[in-house]
C-alpha positions as a printed NumPy array, in Angstrom:
array([[ 73.046, 257.257, 104.57 ],
       [ 72.355, 258.26 , 108.157],
       [ 70.838, 261.592, 109.128],
       [ 74.222, 262.613, 110.555],
       [ 75.952, 261.795, 107.248],
       [ 73.324, 263.752, 105.319],
       [ 73.774, 266.715, 107.659],
       [ 77.551, 266.51 , 107.269],
       [ 77.279, 266.452, 103.471],
       [ 74.912, 269.391, 103.487],
       [ 77.168, 271.268, 105.913],
       [ 80.181, 270.667, 103.701],
       [ 78.318, 271.93 , 100.633],
       [ 76.994, 275.006, 102.446],
       [ 80.446, 275.854, 103.826],
       [ 82.202, 275.353, 100.495],
       [ 79.606, 277.364,  98.581],
       [ 79.991, 280.227, 101.027],
       [ 83.801, 280.069, 100.967],
       [ 84.108, 279.783,  97.197],
       [ 81.408, 282.385,  96.662],
       [ 83.376, 284.885,  98.731],
       [ 86.539, 284.032,  96.783],
       [ 84.783, 284.659,  93.446],
       [ 82.884, 287.716,  94.686],
       [ 79.499, 286.046,  94.25 ],
       [ 76.79 , 287.119,  96.663],
       [ 75.307, 284.306,  98.779],
       [ 71.848, 284.927,  97.312],
       [ 73.209, 284.096,  93.842],
       [ 74.163, 280.564,  94.904],
       [ 71.78 , 277.629,  95.213],
       [ 70.167, 276.962,  98.537],
       [ 68.808, 273.801, 100.091],
       [ 65.139, 274.746, 100.134],
       [ 62.943, 274.086,  97.109],
       [ 61.733, 277.223,  95.426],
       [ 60.05 , 278.107,  92.162],
       [ 61.225, 280.586,  89.562],
       [ 63.966, 278.347,  88.076],
       [ 66.271, 278.992,  91.036],
       [ 68.502, 275.954,  91.549],
       [ 68.613, 274.218,  94.896],
       [ 70.268, 271.097,  96.285],
       [ 68.67 , 268.058,  97.891],
       [ 70.65 , 265.527,  99.884],
       [ 68.745, 262.252,  99.604],
       [ 68.535, 259.544, 102.229],
       [ 70.283, 257.237,  99.763],
       [ 73.232, 259.641,  99.439],
       [ 72.089, 260.975,  96.103],
       [ 72.698, 264.655,  95.602],
       [ 70.201, 266.365,  93.349],
       [ 70.694, 269.753,  91.747],
       [ 67.171, 270.858,  90.85 ],
       [ 65.173, 273.812,  89.591],
       [ 61.433, 274.301,  89.166],
       [ 59.606, 276.858,  87.055],
       [ 55.863, 277.296,  87.645],
       [ 55.782, 273.993,  89.465],
       [ 57.487, 272.035,  86.677],
       [ 60.943, 270.556,  87.006],
       [ 63.222, 272.309,  84.498],
       [ 66.569, 271.029,  85.743],
       [ 67.69 , 267.843,  87.432],
       [ 71.232, 266.62 ,  87.778],
       [ 72.046, 263.699,  90.048],
       [ 75.335, 262.545,  91.54 ],
       [ 76.849, 261.027,  94.649],
       [ 79.874, 263.347,  94.462],
       [ 79.627, 266.668,  96.347],
       [ 82.297, 268.078,  94.008],
       [ 79.902, 267.699,  91.064],
       [ 77.279, 269.721,  92.918],
       [ 79.813, 272.444,  93.654],
       [ 80.894, 272.519,  90.013],
       [ 77.285, 272.792,  88.811],
       [ 76.541, 275.544,  91.301],
       [ 79.57 , 277.584,  90.304],
       [ 79.147, 276.87 ,  86.612],
       [ 75.757, 278.582,  86.892],
       [ 76.813, 281.354,  89.289],
       [ 79.961, 282.268,  87.354],
       [ 78.021, 282.304,  84.093],
       [ 75.638, 284.858,  85.557],
       [ 78.47 , 286.907,  87.077],
       [ 80.445, 286.754,  83.825],
       [ 77.429, 287.938,  81.836],
       [ 77.047, 290.999,  84.071],
       [ 80.778, 291.685,  83.781],
       [ 80.831, 291.239,  79.984],
       [ 77.84 , 293.544,  79.474],
       [ 79.675, 296.329,  81.28 ],
       [ 82.97 , 295.748,  79.437],
       [ 82.332, 295.03 ,  75.758],
       [ 85.475, 294.098,  73.863],
       [ 85.891, 295.682,  70.42 ],
       [ 85.48 , 293.085,  67.709],
       [ 84.764, 290.241,  70.133],
       [ 81.322, 288.625,  70.326],
       [ 79.61 , 289.031,  73.684],
       [ 79.57 , 285.3  ,  74.347],
       [ 83.334, 285.046,  73.858],
       [ 83.911, 287.819,  76.409],
       [ 81.49 , 286.082,  78.777],
       [ 83.185, 282.681,  78.402],
       [ 86.648, 284.173,  78.894],
       [ 85.493, 285.793,  82.141],
       [ 83.716, 282.64 ,  83.306],
       [ 86.834, 280.542,  82.687],
       [ 88.889, 283.034,  84.706],
       [ 86.421, 282.94 ,  87.613],
       [ 86.28 , 279.144,  87.607],
       [ 90.063, 278.965,  87.409],
       [ 90.262, 281.152,  90.515],
       [ 88.123, 278.633,  92.378],
       [ 89.47 , 275.364,  91.016],
       [ 91.546, 275.249,  87.817],
       [ 90.05 , 271.866,  86.887],
       [ 86.627, 273.523,  86.752],
       [ 87.798, 275.915,  84.021],
       [ 89.008, 272.917,  81.997],
       [ 85.765, 271.035,  82.624],
       [ 83.573, 273.999,  81.657],
       [ 85.529, 274.59 ,  78.463],
       [ 85.295, 270.903,  77.516],
       [ 81.552, 270.84 ,  78.347],
       [ 81.001, 273.945,  76.24 ],
       [ 82.886, 272.555,  73.243],
       [ 81.004, 269.26 ,  73.519],
       [ 77.689, 271.124,  73.435],
       [ 78.376, 272.579,  69.979],
       [ 77.944, 270.856,  66.644],
       [ 78.966, 273.741,  64.397],
       [ 82.757, 274.077,  63.957],
       [ 82.338, 277.866,  63.761],
       [ 80.895, 277.866,  67.292],
       [ 83.691, 275.636,  68.567],
       [ 86.317, 277.981,  67.103],
       [ 84.83 , 280.841,  69.139],
       [ 85.51 , 279.145,  72.488],
       [ 88.491, 280.979,  73.978],
       [ 91.506, 279.334,  75.517],
       [ 91.977, 279.039,  79.243],
       [ 93.752, 281.58 ,  81.434],
       [ 97.558, 281.337,  81.441],
       [ 98.924, 278.802,  83.892],
       [ 96.072, 276.301,  83.561]])
């Protein structure tokens, strides 16, 4: 991958993160950057070989690494994380009677992801279900917003 291609990929990711962040009401500082930093804050690297790495370090140790060649995967990962955080803040301020906190959070996250790209809401729900082994946990995962 040439330097121009790397710059174009990075530019696309920066522009899309900014655009989608505005659409979802997520502050730019809550989205990953392109400069390594500690504190478990995710950032993106565009490799010379075209690999895109979604990374986070905590106290100098790598705690997250996802690798792809598809910029859409990086955007999904970034907004999966950012919408989770935003949904948690939202759910804490709006507890639903009789509904576990995590269900309220997931419902809000699915709605935010659906606003950005409906396929992301489907993907997040499927990823979440796949992460559970206990059928009781799986039954808690809410459905998707109407129209998905």
